[in-house]
Coordinates of C-alpha atoms in Angstrom, one line a residue:
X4 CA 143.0 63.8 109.3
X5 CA 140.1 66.4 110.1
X6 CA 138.2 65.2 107.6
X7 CA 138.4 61.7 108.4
X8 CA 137.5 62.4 112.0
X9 CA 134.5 64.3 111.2
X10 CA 133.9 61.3 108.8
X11 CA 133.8 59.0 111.4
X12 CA 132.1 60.9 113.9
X13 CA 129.4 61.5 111.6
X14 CA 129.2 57.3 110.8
X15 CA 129.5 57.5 115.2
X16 CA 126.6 59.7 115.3
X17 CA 124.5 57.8 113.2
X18 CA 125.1 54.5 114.5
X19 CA 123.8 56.2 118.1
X20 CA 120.9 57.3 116.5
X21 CA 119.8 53.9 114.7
X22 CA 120.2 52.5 118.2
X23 CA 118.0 54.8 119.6
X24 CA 115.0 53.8 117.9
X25 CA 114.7 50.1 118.9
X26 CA 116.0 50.6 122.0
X27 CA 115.0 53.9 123.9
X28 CA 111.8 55.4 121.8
X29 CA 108.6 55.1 123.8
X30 CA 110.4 53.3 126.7
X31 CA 108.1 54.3 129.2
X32 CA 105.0 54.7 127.2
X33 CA 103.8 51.1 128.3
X34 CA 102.6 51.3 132.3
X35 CA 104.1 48.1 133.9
X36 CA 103.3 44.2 133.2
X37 CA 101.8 42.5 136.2
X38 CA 104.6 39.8 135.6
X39 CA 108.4 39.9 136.4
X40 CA 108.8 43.6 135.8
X41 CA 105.8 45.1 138.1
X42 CA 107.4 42.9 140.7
X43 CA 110.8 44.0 140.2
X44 CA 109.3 47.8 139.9
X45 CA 108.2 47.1 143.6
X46 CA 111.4 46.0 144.8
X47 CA 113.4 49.0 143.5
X48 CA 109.9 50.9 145.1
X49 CA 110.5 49.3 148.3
X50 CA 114.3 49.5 148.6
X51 CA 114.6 53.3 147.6
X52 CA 112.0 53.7 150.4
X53 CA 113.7 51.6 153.4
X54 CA 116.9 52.3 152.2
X55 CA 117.6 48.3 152.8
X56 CA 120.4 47.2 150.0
X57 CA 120.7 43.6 151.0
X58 CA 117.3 42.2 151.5
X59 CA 115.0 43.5 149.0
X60 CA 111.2 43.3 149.5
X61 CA 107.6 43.0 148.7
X62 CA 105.0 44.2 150.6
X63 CA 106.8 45.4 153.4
X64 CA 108.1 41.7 153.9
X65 CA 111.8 40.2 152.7
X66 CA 111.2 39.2 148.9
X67 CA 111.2 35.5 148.6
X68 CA 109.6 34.6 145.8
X69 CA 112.0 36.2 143.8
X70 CA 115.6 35.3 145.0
X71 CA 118.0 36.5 142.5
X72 CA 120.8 38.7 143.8
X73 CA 119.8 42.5 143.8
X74 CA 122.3 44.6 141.0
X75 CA 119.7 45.0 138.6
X76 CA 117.5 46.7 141.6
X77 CA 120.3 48.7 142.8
X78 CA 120.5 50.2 139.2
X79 CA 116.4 50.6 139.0
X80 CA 117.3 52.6 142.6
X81 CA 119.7 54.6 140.6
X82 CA 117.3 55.6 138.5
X83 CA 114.4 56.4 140.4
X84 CA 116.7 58.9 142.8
X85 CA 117.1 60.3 139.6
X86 CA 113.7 60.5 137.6
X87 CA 111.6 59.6 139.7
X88 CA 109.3 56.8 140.6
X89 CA 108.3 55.7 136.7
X90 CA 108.7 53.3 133.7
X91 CA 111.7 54.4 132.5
X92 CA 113.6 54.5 135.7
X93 CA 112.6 50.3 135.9
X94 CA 113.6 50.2 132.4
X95 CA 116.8 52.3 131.7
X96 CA 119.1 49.6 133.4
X97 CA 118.1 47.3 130.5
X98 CA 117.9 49.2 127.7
X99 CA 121.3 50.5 128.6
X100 CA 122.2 47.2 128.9
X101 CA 121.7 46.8 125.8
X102 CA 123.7 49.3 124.2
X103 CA 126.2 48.5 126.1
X104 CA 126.1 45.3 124.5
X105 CA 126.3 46.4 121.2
X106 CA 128.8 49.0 121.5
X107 CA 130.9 45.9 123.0
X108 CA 130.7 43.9 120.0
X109 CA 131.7 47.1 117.5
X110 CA 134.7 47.7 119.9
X111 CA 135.7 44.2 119.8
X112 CA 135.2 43.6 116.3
X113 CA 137.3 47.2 115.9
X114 CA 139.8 46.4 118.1
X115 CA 140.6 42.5 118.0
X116 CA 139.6 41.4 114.9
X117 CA 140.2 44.3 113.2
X118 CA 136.5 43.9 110.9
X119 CA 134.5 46.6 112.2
X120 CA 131.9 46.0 109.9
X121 CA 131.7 42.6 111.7
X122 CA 130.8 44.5 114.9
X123 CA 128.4 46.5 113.0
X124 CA 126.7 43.7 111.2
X125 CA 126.4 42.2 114.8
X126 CA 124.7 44.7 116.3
X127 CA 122.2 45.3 113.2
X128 CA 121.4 41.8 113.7
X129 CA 120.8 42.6 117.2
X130 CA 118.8 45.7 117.2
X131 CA 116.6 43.9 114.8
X132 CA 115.9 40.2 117.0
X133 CA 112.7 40.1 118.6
X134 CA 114.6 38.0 121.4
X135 CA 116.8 40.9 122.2
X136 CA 114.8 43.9 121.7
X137 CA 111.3 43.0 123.3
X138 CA 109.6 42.3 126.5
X139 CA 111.7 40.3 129.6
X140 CA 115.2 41.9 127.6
X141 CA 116.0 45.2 126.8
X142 CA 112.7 46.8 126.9
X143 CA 111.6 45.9 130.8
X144 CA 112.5 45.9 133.9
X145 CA 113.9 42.3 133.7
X146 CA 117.3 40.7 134.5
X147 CA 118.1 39.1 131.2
X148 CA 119.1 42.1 129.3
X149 CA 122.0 43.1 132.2
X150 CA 122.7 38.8 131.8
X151 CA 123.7 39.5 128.4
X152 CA 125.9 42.6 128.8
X153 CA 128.0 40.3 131.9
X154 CA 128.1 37.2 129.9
X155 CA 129.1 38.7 126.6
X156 CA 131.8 41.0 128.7
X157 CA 133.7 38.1 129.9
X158 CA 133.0 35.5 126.6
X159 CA 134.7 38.2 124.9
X160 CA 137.4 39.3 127.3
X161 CA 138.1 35.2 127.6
X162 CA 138.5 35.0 124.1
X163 CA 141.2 38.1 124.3
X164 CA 142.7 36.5 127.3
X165 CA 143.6 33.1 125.3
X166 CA 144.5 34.6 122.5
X167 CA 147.7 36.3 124.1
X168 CA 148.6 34.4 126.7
X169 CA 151.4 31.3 125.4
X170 CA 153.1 30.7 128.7
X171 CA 153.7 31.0 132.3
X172 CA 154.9 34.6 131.7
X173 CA 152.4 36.0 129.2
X174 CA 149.8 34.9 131.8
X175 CA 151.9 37.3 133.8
X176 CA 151.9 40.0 131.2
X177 CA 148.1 39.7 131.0
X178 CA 146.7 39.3 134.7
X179 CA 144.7 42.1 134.4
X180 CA 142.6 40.4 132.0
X181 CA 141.5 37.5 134.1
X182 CA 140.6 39.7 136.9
X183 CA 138.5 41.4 135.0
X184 CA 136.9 38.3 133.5
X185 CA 136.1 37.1 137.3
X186 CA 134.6 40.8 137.9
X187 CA 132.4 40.0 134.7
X188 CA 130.9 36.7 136.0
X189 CA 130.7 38.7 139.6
X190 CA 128.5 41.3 138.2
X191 CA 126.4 38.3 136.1
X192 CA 126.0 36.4 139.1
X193 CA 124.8 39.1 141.3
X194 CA 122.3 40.1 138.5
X195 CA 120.9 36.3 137.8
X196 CA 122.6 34.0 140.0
X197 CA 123.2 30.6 138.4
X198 CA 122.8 31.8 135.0
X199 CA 126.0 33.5 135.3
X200 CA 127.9 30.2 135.1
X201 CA 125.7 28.7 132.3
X202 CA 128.9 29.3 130.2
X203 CA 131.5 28.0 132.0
X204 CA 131.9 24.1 130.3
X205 CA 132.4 25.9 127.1
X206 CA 135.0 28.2 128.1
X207 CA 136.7 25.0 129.7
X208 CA 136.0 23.3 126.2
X209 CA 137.6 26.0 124.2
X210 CA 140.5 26.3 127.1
X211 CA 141.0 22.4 126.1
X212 CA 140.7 23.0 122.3
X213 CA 143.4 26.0 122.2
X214 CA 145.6 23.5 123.9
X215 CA 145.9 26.4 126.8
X216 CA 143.7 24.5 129.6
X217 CA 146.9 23.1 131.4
X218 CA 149.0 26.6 131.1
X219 CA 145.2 28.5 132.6
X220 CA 145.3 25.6 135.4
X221 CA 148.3 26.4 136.7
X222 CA 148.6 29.8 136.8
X223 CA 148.0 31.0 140.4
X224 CA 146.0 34.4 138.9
X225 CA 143.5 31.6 137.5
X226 CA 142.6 30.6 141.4
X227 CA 142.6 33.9 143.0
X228 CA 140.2 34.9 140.1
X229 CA 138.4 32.3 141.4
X230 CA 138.6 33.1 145.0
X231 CA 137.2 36.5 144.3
X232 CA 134.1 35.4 142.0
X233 CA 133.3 32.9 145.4
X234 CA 134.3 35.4 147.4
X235 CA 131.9 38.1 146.0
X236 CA 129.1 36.0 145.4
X237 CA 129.4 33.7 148.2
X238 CA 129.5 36.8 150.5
X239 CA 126.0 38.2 149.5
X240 CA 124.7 34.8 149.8
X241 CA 125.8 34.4 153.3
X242 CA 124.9 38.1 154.2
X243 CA 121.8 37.9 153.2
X244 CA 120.8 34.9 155.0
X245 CA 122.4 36.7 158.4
X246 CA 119.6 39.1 157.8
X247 CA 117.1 37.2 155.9
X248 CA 116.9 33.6 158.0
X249 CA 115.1 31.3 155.7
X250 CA 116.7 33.3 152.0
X251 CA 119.0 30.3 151.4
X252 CA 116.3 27.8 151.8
X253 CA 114.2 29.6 149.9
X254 CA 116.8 30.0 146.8

């Protein structure tokens, strides 16, 4: 048993490493792009500075050019309390993101399908996709690479979810799992609004195909899932326009 641990922490190990190298090395050695990311950089600037965790801003002014929901500059924040005003404190969020990610689809594969060289395979293909590791994803300040980690979360926690639940008391048995797919689409909607729901007619589609959409509609955990995603989101919405007049207009 020793050995095989040490086996498999080594294979652990290694894994990290090869993830490192797309995703981390030279992070910061790029100053920032004048697009998305500079203006992002000056939001997380701004709100570490005014302390203001609502409304974020440009300029000295409510930002309302960009309208998106403000988790990915809250993490940015983090960061900078942490390192510092810099690149990699605007970038971390997504490049973590991103292994986060990846890491997912190895523990899913390991754990539900019982492949993990599908997970593996997964994430190779990932770590080598100019789409995934490259500007606007997990190497800038962006929102897309935190979409991914959110939507991916509760695709795969959805998928879970279906797969166990039969009747009225397996739903039961399984609650937990559709609260945490409504925290998923919380987090995703507070990082890119709208985008978060992008998905939602294919879950409904699959729902219909496993022959499980009836069972999912009636179960009363389904709708106060529900309540909390419009709950959550809904409440940032309306908050924000309480101290922001004009933010929902705007959006």
């Amino acid at each position: 048993m020793k050995k095989q641990n040490y086996i498999s922490l080594f294979f652990i190990l290694l894994f990290l490493v090869i993830c490192y190298f797309p995703l981390f090395l030279h992070l910061d050695q790029l100053p920032l792009r004048l697009w998305d990311e500079g203006r992002r950089a000056v939001n997380a600037f701004e709100m570490a500075q005014n302390g203001n965790f609502l409304v974020t801003h440009y300029a000295g002014e409510p930002e309302m050019w960009g309208t998106k929901p403000p988790f990915l500059i809250w993490c940015q924040v983090f960061w900078i309390k942490i390192l510092g005003y810099n690149e990699l404190a605007i970038r971390l969020p997504a490049a973590l993101a991103g292994l986060m990610t990846i890491l997912g689809l190895v523990l899913f594969s390991r754990k539900i399908l019982k492949r993990p060289m599908i997970g593996i395979f997964a994430a190779l293909v990932l770590l080598t996709t100019r789409g995934f590791i490259s500007e606007h994803m997990t190497r800038s300040g962006d929102f897309d690479a935190l979409l991914t980690l959110w939507t991916t979360a509760f695709l795969l926690v959805f998928f879970v979810w279906l797969n166990r639940i039969k009747n009225q008391e397996s739903i039961d048995k399984n609650q937990k799992l559709v609260y945490l797919i409504a925290l998923f689409i919380t987090l995703a909607a507070l990082t890119k609004s709208i985008a978060a729901f992008f998905f939602l007619p294919g879950m409904f589609l699959y729902a219909l195909f496993q022959k499980q959409l009836i069972l999912i509609l009636k179960s009363k955990h389904t709708w106060f899932a529900v309540l909390g995603v419009i709950f959550a989101v809904g409440g940032f919405y309306v908050l924000r326009e309480q101290f922001n007049p004009g933010y929902l207009e705007a959006v």
